[in-house]
Short mmCIF file of C-alpha atoms in Angstrom, two decimals:
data_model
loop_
_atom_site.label_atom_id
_atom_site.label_comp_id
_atom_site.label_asym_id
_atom_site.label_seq_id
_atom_site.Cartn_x
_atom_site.Cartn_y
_atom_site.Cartn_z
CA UNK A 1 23.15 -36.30 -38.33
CA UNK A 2 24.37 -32.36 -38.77
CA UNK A 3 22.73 -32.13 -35.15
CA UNK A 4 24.28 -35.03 -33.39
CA UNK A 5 27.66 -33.70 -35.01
CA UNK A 6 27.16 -30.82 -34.02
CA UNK A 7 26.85 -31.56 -30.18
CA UNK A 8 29.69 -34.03 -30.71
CA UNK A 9 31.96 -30.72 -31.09
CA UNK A 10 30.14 -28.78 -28.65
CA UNK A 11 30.12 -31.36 -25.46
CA UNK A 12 34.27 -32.27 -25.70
CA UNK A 13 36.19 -30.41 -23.44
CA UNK A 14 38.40 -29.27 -26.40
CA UNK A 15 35.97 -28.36 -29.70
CA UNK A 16 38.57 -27.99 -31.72
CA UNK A 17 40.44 -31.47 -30.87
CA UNK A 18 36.97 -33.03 -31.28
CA UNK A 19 36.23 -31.25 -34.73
CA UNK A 20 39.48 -32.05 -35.89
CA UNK A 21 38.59 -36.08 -34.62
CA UNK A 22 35.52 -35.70 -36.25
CA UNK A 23 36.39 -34.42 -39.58
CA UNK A 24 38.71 -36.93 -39.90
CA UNK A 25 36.52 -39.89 -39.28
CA UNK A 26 33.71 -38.17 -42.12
CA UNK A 27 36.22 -36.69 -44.49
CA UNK A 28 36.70 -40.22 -46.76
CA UNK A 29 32.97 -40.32 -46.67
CA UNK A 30 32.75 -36.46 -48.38
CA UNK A 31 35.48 -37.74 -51.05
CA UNK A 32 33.05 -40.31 -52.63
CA UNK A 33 30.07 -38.94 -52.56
CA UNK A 34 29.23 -38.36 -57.12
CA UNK A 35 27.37 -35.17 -57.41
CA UNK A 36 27.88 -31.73 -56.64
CA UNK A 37 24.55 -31.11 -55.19
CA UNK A 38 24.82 -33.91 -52.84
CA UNK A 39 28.07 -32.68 -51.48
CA UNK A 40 27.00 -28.98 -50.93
CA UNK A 41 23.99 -30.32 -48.84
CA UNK A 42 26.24 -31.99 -47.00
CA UNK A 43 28.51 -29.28 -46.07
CA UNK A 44 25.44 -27.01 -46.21
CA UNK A 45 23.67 -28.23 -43.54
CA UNK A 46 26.66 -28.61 -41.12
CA UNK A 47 25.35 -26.98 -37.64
CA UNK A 48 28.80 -26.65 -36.09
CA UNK A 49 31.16 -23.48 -38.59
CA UNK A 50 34.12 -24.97 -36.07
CA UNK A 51 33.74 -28.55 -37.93
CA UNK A 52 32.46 -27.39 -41.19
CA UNK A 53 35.72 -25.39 -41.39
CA UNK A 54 37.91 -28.49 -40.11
CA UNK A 55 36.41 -30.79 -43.10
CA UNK A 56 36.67 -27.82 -45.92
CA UNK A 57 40.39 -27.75 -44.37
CA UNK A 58 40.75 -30.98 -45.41
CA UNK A 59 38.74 -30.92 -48.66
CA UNK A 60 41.75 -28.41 -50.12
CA UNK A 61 45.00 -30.21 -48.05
CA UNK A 62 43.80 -33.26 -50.16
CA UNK A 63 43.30 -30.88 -53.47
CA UNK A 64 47.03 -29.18 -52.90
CA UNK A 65 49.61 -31.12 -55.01
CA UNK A 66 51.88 -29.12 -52.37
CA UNK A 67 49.79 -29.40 -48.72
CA UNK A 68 50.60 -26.52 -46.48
CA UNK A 69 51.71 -26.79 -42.76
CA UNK A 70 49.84 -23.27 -41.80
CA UNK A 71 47.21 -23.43 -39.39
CA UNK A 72 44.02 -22.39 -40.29
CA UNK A 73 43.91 -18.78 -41.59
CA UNK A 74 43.26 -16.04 -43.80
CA UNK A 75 46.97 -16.81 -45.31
CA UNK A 76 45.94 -20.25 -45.69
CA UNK A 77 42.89 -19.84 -47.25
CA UNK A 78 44.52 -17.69 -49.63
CA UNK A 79 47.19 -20.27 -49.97
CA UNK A 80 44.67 -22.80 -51.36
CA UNK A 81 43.11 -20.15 -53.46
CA UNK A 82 46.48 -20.57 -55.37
CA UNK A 83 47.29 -24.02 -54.59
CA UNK A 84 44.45 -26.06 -55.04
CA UNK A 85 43.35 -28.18 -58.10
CA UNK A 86 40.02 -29.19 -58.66
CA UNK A 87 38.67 -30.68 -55.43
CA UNK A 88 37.79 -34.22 -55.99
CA UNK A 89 38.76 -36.63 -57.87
CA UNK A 90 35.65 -38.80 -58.14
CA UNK A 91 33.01 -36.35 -59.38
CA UNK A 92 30.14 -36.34 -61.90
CA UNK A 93 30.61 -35.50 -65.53
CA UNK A 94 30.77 -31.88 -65.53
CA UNK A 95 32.39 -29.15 -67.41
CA UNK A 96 35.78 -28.56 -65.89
CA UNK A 97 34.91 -24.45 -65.03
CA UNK A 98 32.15 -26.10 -63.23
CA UNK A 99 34.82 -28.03 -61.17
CA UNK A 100 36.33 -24.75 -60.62
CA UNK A 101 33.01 -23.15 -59.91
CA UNK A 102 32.49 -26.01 -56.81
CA UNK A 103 35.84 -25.22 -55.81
CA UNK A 104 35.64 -21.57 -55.17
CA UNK A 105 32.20 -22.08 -54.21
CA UNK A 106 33.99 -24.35 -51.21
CA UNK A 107 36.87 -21.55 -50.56
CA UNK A 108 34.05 -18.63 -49.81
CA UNK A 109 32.28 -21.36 -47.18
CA UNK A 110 35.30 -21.79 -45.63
CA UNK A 111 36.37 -18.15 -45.45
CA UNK A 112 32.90 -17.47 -44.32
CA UNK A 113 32.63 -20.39 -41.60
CA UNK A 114 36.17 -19.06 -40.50
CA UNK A 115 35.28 -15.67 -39.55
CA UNK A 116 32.09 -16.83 -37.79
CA UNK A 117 34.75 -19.17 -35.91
CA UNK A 118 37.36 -16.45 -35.34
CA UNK A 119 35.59 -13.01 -35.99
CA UNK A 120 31.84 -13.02 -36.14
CA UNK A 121 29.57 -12.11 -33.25
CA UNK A 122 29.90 -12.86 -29.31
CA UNK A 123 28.25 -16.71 -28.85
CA UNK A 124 30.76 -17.61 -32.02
CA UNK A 125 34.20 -16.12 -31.71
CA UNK A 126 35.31 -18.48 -28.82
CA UNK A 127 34.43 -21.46 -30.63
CA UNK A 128 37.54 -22.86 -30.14
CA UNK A 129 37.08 -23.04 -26.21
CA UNK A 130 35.05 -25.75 -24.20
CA UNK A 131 31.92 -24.85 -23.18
CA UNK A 132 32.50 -23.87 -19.92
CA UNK A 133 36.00 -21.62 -21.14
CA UNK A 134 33.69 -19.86 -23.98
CA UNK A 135 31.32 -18.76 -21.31
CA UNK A 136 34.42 -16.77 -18.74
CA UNK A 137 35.57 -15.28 -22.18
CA UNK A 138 32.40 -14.10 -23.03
CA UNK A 139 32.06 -12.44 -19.32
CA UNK A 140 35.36 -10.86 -19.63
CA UNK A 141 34.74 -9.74 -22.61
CA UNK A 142 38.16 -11.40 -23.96
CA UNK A 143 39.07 -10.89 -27.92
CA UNK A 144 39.31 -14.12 -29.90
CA UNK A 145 43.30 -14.46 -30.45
CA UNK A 146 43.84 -14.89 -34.38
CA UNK A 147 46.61 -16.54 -36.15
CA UNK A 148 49.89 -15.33 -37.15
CA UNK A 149 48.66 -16.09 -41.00
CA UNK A 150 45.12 -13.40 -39.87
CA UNK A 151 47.48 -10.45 -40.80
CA UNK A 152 46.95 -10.39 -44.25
CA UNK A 153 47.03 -7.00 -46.74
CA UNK A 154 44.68 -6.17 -49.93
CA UNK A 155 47.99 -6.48 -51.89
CA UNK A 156 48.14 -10.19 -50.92
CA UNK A 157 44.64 -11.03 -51.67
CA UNK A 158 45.00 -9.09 -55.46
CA UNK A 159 48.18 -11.14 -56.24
CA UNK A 160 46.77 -14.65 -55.47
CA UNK A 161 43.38 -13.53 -56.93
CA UNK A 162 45.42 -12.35 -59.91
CA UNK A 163 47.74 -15.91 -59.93
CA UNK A 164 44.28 -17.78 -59.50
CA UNK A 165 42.99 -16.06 -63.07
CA UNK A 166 46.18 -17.02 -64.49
CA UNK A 167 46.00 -20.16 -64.25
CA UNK A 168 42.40 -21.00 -64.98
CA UNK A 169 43.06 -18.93 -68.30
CA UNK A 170 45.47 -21.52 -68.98
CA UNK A 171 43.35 -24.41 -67.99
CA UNK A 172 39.98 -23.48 -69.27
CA UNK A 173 42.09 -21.41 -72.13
CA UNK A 174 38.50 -19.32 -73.01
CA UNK A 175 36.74 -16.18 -71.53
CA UNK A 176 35.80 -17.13 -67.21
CA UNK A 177 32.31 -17.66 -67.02
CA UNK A 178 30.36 -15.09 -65.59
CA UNK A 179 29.39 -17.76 -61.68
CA UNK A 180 33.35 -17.55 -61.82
CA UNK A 181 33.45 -13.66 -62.10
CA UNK A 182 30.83 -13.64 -59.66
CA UNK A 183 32.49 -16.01 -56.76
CA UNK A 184 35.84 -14.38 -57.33
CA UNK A 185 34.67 -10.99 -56.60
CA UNK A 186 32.66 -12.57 -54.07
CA UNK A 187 35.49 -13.98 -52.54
CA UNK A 188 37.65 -10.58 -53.17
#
């Protein structure tokens, strides 16, 4: 399945239409699946980082209580690091920092699968472009063009780090777990 998807993205003419397409179609499929484990395989195992970022998009627009309009970017990962609530709504009986745990978890895929889209080495930053377009770029050695939202200081990422603490204090109201600690510096 992660294969056939996978080529799904790759063979459009626009990979980021078809991701977008794609995700869409798989996304209510994601939302009810019960455990944890199941889901992370799932997202896991996704071949294409251009579609695996599309359907963690839409994993935290659907956890917002207040969805954001910003394309994909640093600033809006950061925005659902501050924004989201606990991802899904049909998930197994497990301690809510657990739930918080999954969701951060989630966050660093999706900042990592970003920068391969955006950043990361030569086959991977044009993922955005057909085929045929990623292979020019590659020749002319052309720089990936990144988002308005790609600007982004330390300051920014220490005050929604430090607004994320602050309110899973009040939720969990008891000392973060140390896999918290870990993903949030992680994630820093």
């Amino acid at each position: 399945l992660q294969r056939m998807l996978s080529i799904a993205v790759e063979v459009d003419k626009s990979p980021n239409c078809s991701s977008c397409k794609i995700a869409d179609v798989i996304f209510p499929f994601i939302l009810n699946i019960p455990l944890r484990s199941q889901r992370e395989a799932f997202i896991n195992t996704m071949e294409s980082q251009l579609l695996r970022c599309k359907v963690l998009d839409l994993l935290f627009q659907h956890s917002c209580y207040v969805p954001t309009t910003l394309p994909l970017s640093l600033a809006k990962i950061l925005y659902f690091l501050s924004h989201s609530s606990v991802l899904l709504q049909y998930q197994d009986e497990t301690a809510t920092w657990q739930k918080w745990d999954e969701m951060l978890q989630y966050l660093s895929l999706l900042l990592m699968s970003y920068q391969n889209v955006i950043l990361a080495f030569p086959l991977a930053e044009h993922l955005r472009s057909s085929l045929n377009d990623r292979m020019d770029l590659m020749i002319q050695k052309a720089k990936p063009k990144l988002q308005d939202g790609d600007d982004i200081s330390h300051l920014d990422i220490e005050v929604k780090i430090e607004e994320f603490i602050s309110r899973m204090q009040q939720v969990l109201g008891q000392p973060f777990p140390l896999q918290i600690m870990e993903k949030l510096c992680m994630f820093r």
